[in-house]
Coordinates of C-alpha atoms and ligand atoms in Angstrom, one line a residue:
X276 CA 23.5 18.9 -39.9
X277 CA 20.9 20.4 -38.9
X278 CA 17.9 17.9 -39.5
X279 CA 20.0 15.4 -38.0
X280 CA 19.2 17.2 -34.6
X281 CA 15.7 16.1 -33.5
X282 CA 16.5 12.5 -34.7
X283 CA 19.6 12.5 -32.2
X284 CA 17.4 14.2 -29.6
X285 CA 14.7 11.4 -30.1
X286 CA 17.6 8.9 -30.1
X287 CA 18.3 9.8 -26.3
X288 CA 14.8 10.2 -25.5
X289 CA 14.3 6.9 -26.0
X290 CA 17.3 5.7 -24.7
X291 CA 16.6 7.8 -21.3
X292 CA 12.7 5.9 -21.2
X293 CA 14.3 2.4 -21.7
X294 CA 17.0 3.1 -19.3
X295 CA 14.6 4.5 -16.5
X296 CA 15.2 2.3 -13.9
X297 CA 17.2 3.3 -10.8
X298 CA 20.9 2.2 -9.7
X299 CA 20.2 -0.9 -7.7
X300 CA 21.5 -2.9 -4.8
X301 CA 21.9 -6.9 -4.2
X302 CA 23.4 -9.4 -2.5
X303 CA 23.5 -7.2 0.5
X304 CA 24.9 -9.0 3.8
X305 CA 25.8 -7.3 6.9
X306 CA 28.7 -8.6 9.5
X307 CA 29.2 -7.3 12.9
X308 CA 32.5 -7.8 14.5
X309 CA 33.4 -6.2 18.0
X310 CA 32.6 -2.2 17.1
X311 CA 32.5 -2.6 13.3
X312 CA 29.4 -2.9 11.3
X313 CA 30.3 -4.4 7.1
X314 CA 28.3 -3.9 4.7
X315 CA 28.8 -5.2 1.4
X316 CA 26.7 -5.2 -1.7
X317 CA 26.5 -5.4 -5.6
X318 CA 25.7 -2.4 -7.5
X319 CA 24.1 -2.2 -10.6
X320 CA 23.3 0.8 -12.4
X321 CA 21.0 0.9 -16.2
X322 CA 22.4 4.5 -17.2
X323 CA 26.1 3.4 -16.0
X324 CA 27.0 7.1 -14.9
X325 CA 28.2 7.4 -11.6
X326 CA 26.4 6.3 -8.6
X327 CA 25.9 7.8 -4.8
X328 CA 25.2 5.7 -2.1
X329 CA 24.5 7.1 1.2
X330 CA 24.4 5.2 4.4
X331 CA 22.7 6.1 7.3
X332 CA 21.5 4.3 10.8
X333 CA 19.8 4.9 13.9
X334 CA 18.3 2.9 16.4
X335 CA 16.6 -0.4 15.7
X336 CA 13.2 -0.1 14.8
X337 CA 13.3 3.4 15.1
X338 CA 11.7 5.8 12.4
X339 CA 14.6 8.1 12.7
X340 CA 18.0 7.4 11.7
X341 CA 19.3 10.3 13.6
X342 CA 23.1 8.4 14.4
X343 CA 26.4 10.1 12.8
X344 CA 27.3 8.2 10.1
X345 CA 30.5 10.4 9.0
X346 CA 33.3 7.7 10.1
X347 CA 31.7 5.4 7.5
X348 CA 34.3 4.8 4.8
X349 CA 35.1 2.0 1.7
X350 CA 32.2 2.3 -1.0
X351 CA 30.3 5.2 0.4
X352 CA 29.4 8.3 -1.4
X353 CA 29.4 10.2 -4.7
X354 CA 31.5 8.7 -8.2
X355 CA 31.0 4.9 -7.3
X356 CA 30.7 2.4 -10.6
X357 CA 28.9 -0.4 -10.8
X358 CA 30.1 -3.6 -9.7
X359 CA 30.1 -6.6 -7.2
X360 CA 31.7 -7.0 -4.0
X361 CA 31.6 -3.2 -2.8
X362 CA 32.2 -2.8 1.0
X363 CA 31.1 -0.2 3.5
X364 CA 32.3 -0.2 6.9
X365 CA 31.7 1.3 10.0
X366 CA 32.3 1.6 13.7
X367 CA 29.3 2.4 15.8
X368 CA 31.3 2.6 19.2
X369 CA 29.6 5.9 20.1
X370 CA 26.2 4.1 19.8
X371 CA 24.8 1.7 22.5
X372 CA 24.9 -1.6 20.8
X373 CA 21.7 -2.9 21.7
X374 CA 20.9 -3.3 17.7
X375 CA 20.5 -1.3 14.8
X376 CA 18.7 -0.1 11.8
X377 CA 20.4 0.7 9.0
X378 CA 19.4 1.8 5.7
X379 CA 21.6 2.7 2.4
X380 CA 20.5 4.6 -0.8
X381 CA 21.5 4.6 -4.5
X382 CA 21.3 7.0 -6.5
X383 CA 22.5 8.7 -10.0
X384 CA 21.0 12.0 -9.9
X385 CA 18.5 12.3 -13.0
X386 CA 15.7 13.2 -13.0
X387 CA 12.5 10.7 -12.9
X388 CA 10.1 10.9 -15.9
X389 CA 6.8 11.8 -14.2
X390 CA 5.0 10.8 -16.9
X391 CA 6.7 7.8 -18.2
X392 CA 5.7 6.6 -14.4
X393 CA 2.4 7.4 -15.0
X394 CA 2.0 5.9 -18.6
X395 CA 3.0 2.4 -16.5
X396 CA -0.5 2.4 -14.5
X397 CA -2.0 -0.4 -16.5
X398 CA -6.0 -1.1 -16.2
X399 CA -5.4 -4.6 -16.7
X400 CA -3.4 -5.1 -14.2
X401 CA -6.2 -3.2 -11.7
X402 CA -9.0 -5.7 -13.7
X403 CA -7.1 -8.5 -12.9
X404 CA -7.0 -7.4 -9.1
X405 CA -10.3 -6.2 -8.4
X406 CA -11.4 -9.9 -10.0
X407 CA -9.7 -11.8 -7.2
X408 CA -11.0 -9.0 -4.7
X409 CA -14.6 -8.9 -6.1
X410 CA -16.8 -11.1 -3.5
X411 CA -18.6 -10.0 -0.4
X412 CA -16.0 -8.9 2.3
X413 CA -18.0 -9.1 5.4
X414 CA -16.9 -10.6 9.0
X415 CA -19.4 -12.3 9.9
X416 CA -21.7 -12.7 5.6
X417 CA -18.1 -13.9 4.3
X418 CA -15.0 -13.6 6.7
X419 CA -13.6 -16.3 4.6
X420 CA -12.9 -14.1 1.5
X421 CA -12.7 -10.7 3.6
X422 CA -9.6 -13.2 4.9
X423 CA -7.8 -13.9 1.4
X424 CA -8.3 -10.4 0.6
X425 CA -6.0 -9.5 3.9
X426 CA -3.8 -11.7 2.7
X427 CA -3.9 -10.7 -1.1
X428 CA -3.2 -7.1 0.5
X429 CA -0.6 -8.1 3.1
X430 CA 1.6 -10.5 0.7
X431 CA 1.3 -7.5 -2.1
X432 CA 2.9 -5.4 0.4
X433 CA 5.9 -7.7 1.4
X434 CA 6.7 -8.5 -1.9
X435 CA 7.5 -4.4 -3.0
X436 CA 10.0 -4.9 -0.1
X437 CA 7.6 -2.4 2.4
X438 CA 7.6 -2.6 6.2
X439 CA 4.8 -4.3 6.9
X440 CA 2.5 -5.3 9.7
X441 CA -0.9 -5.6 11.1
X442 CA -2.6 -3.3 13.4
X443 CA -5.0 -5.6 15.1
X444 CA -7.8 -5.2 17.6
X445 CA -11.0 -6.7 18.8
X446 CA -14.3 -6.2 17.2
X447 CA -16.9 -8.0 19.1
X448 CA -15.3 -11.4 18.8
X449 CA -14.3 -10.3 15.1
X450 CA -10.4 -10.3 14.9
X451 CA -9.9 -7.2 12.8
X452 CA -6.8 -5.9 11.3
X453 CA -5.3 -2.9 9.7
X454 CA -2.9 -3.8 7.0
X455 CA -0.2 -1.3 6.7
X456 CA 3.3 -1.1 4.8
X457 CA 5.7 1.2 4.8
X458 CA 8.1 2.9 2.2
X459 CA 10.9 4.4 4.0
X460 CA 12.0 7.7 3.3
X461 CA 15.5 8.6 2.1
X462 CA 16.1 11.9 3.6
X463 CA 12.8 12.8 6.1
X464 CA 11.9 9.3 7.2
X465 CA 9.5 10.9 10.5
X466 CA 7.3 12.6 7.6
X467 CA 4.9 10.2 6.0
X468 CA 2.2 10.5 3.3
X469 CA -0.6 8.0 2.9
X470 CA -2.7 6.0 0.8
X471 CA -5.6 4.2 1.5
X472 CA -8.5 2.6 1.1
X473 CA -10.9 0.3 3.1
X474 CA -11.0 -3.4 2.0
X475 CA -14.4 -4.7 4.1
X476 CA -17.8 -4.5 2.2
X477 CA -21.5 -4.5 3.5
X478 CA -22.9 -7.7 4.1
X479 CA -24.3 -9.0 0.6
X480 CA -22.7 -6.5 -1.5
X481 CA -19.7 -7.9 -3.7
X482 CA -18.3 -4.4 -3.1
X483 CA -16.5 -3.9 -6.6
X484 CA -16.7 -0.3 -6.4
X485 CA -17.5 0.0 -2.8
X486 CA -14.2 -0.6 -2.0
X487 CA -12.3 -3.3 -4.2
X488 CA -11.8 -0.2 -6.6
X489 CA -9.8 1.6 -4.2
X490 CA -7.8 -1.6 -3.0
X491 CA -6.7 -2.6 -6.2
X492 CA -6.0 1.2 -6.9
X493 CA -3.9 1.2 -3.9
X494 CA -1.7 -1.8 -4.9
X495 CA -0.8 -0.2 -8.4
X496 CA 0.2 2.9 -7.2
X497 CA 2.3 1.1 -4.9
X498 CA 3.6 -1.6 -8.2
X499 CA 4.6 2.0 -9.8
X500 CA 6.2 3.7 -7.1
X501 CA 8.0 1.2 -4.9
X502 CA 11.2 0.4 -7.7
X503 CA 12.1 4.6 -6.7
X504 CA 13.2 6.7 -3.8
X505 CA 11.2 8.9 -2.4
X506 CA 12.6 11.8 0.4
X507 CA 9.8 11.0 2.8
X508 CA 8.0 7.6 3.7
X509 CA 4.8 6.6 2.0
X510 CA 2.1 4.3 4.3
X511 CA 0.1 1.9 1.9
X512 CA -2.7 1.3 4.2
X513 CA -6.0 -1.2 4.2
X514 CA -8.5 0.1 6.6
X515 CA -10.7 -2.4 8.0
X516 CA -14.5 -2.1 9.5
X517 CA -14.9 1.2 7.3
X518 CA -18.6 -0.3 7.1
X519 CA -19.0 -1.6 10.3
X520 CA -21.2 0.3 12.9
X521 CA -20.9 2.7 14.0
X522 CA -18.5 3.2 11.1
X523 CA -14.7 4.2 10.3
X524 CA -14.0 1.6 12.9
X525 CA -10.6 0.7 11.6
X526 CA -9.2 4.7 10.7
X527 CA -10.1 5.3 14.0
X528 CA -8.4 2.6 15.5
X529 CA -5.1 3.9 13.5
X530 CA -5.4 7.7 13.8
X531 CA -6.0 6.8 18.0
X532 CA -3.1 4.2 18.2
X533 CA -0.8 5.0 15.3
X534 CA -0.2 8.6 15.3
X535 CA 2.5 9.5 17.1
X536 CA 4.8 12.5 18.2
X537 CA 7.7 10.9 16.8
X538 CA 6.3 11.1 13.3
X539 CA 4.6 13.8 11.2
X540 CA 1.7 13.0 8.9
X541 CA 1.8 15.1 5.9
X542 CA -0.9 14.1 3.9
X543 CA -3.7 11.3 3.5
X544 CA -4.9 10.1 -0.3
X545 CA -8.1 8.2 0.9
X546 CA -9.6 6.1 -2.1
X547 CA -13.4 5.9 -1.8
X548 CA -14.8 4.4 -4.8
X549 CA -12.9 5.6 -7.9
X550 CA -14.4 3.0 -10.4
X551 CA -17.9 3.9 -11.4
X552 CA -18.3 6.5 -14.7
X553 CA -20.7 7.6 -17.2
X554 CA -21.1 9.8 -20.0
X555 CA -24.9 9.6 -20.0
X556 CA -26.6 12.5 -18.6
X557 CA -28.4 13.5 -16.0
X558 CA -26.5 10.4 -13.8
X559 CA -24.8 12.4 -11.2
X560 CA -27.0 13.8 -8.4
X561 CA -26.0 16.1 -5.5
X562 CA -26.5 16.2 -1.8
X563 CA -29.9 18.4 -0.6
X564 CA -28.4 22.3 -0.4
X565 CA -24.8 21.3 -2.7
X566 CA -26.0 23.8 -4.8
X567 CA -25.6 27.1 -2.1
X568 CA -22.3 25.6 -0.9
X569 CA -20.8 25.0 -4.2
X570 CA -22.6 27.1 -6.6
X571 CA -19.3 26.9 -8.6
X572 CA -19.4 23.6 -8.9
X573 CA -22.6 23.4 -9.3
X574 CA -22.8 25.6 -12.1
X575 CA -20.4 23.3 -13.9
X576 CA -21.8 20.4 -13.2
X577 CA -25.3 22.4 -15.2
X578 CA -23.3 22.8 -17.6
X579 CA -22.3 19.2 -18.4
X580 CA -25.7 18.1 -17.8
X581 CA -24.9 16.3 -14.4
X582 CA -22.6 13.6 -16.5
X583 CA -20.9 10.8 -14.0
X584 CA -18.0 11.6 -15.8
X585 CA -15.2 13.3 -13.2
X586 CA -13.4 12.2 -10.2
X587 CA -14.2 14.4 -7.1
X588 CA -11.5 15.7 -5.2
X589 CA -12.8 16.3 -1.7
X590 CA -10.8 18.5 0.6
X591 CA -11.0 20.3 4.3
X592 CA -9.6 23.3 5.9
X593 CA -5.7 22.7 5.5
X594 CA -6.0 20.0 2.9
X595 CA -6.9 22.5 0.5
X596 CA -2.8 22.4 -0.5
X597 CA -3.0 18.5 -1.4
X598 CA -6.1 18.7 -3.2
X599 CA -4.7 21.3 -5.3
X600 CA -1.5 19.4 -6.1
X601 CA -3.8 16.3 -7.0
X602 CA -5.8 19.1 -9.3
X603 CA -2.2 20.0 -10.9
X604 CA -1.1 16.5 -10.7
X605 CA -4.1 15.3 -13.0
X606 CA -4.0 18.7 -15.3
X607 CA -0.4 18.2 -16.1
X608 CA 0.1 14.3 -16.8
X609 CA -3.5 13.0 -16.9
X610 CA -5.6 15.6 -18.8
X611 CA -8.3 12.9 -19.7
X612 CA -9.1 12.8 -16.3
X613 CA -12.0 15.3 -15.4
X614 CA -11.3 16.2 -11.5
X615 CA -13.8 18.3 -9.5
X616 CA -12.4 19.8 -6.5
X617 CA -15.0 20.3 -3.5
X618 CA -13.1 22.6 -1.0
X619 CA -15.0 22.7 2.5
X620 CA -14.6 24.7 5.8
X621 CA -17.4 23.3 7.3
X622 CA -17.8 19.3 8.0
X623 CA -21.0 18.6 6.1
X624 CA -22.4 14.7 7.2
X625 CA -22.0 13.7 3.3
X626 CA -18.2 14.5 3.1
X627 CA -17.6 12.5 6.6
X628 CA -18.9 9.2 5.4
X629 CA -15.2 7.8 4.6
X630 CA -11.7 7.0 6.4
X631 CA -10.2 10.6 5.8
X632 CA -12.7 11.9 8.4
X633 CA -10.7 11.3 10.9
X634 CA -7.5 12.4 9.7
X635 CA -9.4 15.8 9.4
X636 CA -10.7 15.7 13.2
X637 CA -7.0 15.4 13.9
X638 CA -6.2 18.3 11.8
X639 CA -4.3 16.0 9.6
X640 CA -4.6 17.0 5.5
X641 CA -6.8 14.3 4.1
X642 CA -8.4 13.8 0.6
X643 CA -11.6 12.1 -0.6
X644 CA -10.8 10.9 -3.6
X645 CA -14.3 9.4 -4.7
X646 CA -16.7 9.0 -7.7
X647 CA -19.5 10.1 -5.6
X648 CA -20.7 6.9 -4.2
X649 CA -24.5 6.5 -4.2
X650 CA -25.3 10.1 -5.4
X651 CA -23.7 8.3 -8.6
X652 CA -23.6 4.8 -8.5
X653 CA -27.3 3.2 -8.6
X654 CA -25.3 0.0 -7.4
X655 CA -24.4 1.3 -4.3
X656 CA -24.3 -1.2 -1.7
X657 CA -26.3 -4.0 -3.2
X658 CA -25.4 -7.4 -4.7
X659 CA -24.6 -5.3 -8.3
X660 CA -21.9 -3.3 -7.2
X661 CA -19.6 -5.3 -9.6
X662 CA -17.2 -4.4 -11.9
X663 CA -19.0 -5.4 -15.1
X664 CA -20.3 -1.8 -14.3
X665 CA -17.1 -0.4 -13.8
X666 CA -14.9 1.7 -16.5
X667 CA -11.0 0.3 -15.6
X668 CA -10.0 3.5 -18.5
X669 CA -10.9 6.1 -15.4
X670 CA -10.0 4.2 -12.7
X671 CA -6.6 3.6 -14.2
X672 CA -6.5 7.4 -14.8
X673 CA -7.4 8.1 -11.0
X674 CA -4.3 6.1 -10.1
X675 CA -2.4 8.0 -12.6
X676 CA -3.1 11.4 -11.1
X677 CA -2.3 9.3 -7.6
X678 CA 0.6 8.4 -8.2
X679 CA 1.9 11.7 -10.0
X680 CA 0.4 13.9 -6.8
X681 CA 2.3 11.4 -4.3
X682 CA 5.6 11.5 -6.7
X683 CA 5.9 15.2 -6.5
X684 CA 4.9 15.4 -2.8
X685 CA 6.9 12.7 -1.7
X686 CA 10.1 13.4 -3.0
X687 CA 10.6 11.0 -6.1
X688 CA 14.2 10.4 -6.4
X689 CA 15.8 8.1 -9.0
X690 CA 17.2 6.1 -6.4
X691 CA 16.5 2.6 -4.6
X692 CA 16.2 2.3 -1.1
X693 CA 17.5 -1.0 1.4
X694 CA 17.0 -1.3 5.0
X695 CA 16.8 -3.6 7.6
X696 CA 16.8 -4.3 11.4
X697 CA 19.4 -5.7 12.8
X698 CA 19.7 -7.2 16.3
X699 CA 23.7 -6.9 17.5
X700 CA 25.1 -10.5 16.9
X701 CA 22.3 -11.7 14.6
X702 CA 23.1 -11.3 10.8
X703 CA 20.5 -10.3 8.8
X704 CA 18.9 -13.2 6.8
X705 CA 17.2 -11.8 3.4
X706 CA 13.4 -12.2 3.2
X707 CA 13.0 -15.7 1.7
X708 CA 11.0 -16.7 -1.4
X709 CA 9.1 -19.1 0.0
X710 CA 5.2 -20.1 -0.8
X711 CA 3.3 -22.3 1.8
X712 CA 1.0 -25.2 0.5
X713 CA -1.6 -27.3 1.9
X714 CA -2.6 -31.0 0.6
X715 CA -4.7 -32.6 0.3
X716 CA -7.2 -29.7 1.3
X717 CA -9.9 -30.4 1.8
X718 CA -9.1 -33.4 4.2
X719 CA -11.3 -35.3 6.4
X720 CA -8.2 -36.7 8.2
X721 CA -4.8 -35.0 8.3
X722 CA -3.4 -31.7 5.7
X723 CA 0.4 -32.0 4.7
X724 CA 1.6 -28.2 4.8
X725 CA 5.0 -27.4 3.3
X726 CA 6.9 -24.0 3.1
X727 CA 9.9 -24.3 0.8
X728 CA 12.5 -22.2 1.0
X729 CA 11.2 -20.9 4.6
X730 CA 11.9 -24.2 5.9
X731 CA 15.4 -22.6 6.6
X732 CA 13.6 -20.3 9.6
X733 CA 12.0 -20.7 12.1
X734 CA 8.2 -20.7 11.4
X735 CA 4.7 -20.7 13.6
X736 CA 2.0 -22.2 13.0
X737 CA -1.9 -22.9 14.0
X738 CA -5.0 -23.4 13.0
X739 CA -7.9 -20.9 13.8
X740 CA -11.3 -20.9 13.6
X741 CA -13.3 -18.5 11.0
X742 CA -13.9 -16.0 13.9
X743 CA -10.3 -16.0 15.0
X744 CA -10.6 -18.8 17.5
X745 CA -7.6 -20.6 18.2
X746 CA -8.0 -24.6 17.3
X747 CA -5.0 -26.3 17.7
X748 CA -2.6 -23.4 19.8
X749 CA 0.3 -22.4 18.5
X750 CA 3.5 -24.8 17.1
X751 CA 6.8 -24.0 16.6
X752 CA 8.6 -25.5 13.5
X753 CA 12.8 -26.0 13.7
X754 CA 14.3 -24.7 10.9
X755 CA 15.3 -27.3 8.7
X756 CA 12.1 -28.9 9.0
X757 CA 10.5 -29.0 5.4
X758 CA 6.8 -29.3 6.0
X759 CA 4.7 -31.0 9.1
X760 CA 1.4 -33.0 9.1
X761 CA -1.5 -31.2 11.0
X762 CA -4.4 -33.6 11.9
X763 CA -7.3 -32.8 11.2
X764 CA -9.9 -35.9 11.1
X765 CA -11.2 -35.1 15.2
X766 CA -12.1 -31.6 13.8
X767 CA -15.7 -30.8 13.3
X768 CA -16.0 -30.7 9.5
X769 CA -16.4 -26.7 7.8
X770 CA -13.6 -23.9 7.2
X771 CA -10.8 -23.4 8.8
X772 CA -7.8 -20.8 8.6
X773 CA -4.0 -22.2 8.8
X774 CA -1.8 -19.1 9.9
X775 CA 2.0 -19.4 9.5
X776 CA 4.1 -17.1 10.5
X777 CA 8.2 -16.5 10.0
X778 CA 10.2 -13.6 11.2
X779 CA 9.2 -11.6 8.3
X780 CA 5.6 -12.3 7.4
X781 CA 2.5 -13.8 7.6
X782 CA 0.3 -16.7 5.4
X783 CA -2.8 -17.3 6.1
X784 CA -4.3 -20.3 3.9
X785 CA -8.1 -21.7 3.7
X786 CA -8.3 -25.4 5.6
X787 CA -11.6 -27.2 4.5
X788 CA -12.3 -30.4 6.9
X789 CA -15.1 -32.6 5.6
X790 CA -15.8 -36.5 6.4
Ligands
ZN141 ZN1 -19.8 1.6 1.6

């Protein structure tokens, strides 16, 4: 009997990595009639053991769901079975019923596998990204691709089911724009870790490393983390203008508009270039005087005769925490990946040059996470920062130890997580798979744009000119209405951008007008 035992014990193994996934919801609708709120959803769980769901609410829009749920009753709670047709309901007549948001969770209690997360950060998949990204990113050398690349970022967002929007704000006649989506937490929804990277390049530089690493980096992370529950929120953020004078334009436009009392930041993972990598030696330089404030480091670094080979793991004051879960992170499920950790109590010009700086004025813990930059990188900056010179093996494992570090301080759960918005007679209308398309495009005399399945909401739409300018003013588009004809032969011939917006998110599409 004996020998039989480790071949049953890899029999569930397996069984327990194919059957990963979390219990999950669909089909969920939402009815309000006089003081009751009725919820009902399938549920679908891979391991078919029994099922939580928890239902919680607060005010609408609101990033706490502080109202008392406890009269809830019908599917609600521990022991549920999978099914269809399950039914929560719930009177809210101790709430003001000026609208709602309401959130539910699913869960079955085991435990995630860490590491069979982690295997699923696939370097194609960041190849494949950083290829559409690739291309100079500038507002006013190419704010044509710089706007795709929003886009790319934005619609990546929306589709992992994140609460998404844009922080936008004038740049001398540039209209710039954070990108920002957010995971909701299950359990601490005010506390919030995030992940970033900027998405603008230098004018002239195709900005592969520089920062198209860390944006397809970002959108991985997020591929692998957003199927899961996590106790507290996670931000997915695009900075923009990281390279625009006087620099950090865009983090400082967040950490000034977007923190607030009402929410706790509780770590920041800022991606700076986490794609370039040797094993030659002698390729890694330091900053003059590195050596008497790291002599540790630098010893090391002696040692393995100044190889570009490790990810630098840069950390202020009380950051020192995070970088050292990222340091654990990496030793325990990436040990391929060679981290250096820089701890600093003094703010040293070369360890400012990135969007974590001011998360760090605000006594927020921030991490660089960078391969050095120019002290690495003899790309840096120029038209050859592309990612024939880039090694996707590290990059993926940077992600990996990412998305470990944010799994263990987030608070993976194996649960799902639905929420939504809702105004007090309005049902709640799913997001809609829809895709907007343009033809013929280019045009010299009118562009046929249809929108699918969003032709059952309202839309918006207008043309704009490539520095934001409004062209045509807004129209509105009845719902029903499956695509309209936008004239386009009395336009001066060149590139335009066609925005559309619904109630849930934004397209923005190239218009080329020739004659
Ligand atoms: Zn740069």
């Amino acid at each position: 009997m004996k020998r039989f035992l480790p071949l049953l014990l890899t029999f569930f193994t397996l069984s327990a990595l194919g059957q990963n996934q979390p219990p999950t919801m669909s089909n969920i609708q939402v009815g309000i009639a006089g003081t009751t709120i009725t919820l009902t959803y399938d549920l679908a769980g891979a391991g078919g053991g029994p099922i939580t769901v928890a239902f919680r609410a607060g005010e609408k829009g609101s990033i706490k769901l502080a109202y008392n749920t406890s009269n809830a009753a019908g599917d609600i709670g521990p022991g549920l079975s999978a099914g269809a047709g399950k039914q929560i309901t719930w009177d809210f007549s101790a709430y003001p019923a000026a609208g709602f948001r309401l959130q539910l969770v699913a869960s079955d209690g085991q435990a995630v596998d860490i590491q069979a997360l982690v295997d699923q950060v696939d370097s194609a998949r960041l190849k494949a990204d950083l290829s559409f990204i690739e291309g100079v990113r500038h507002r006013n050398g190419n704010p044509v691709h710089l706007q795709e690349t929003r886009d790319f970022i934005q619609n990546h967002f929306v589709e992992h089911h994140l609460e998404t929007h844009l922080q936008e704000f004038d740049y001398s006649g540039y209209a710039a724009a954070n990108i920002i989506g957010r995971q909701i937490g299950t359990e601490s929804e005010d506390s919030v870790f995030i992940l970033d990277g900027h998405f603008d390049t230098v004018n002239g530089a195709p900005g592969a490393d520089d920062n198209g690493s860390a944006v397809a980096g970002f959108m991985e992370a997020l591929r692998i983390l957003a199927p899961y529950g996590f106790k507290k929120s996670i931000k997915y953020i695009g900075f923009d203008l990281e390279e625009a004078g006087p620099g950090l334009v865009g983090s400082k436009r967040y950490v000034d508009e977007m923190l607030v009392p009402e929410e706790t930041t509780a770590g920041v993972l800022n991606f700076e270039m986490i794609g370039y990598y040797t094993e030659v030696p002698n390729t890694q330089v330091m900053p003059a005087g590195f050596n008497l404030l790291f002599p540790d480091v630098y010893q090391d670094l002696i040692a393995d005769e100044f190889r570009g080979n490790f990810i630098t793991d840069v950390s202020y004051n009380n950051s020192e925490p995070l970088a050292d879960a990222f340091l654990g992170a990496a030793a325990q499920y990436v040990p391929g990946l060679k981290v250096v950790k820089i701890h600093t109590t003094t703010l040293l010009p070369d360890l400012l040059r990135s969007d974590h700086a001011w998360f760090w004025y605000s006594a927020i813990p921030a991490l660089m996470i960078t391969d050095g930059a120019e002290f690495r990188n003899p790309y840096y900056h120029s038209p050859q920062d592309k990612s024939e010179f880039l090694d996707f093996t590290f990059m993926r494992q940077v992600v990996q130890a990412t998305v470990a570090t944010l799994a263990g301080q987030a608070g993976i759960q194996h649960a799902t997580t639905w929420w939504t918005d809702t105004d007090f007679f309005t049902p709640v209308k799913e997001v809609l798979p829809c895709e907007v398309s343009l033809s013929p495009n280019p045009s010299g005399d009118f562009i046929r744009i249809s929108w699918g399945a969003c032709a059952n909401s309202e839309l918006e739409y207008e043309l704009i000119g490539l520095q934001g300018q409004t062209v045509t003013g807004k129209k509105v588009v009845n719902p029903g209405t499956p695509e309209a004809v936008l004239k386009v032969r009395d336009l001066p011939p060149g590139v335009y951008f066609l925005r559309v917006n619904s109630a849930e998110r934004q397209w923005v599409r190239k218009v080329a007008v020739s004659h």
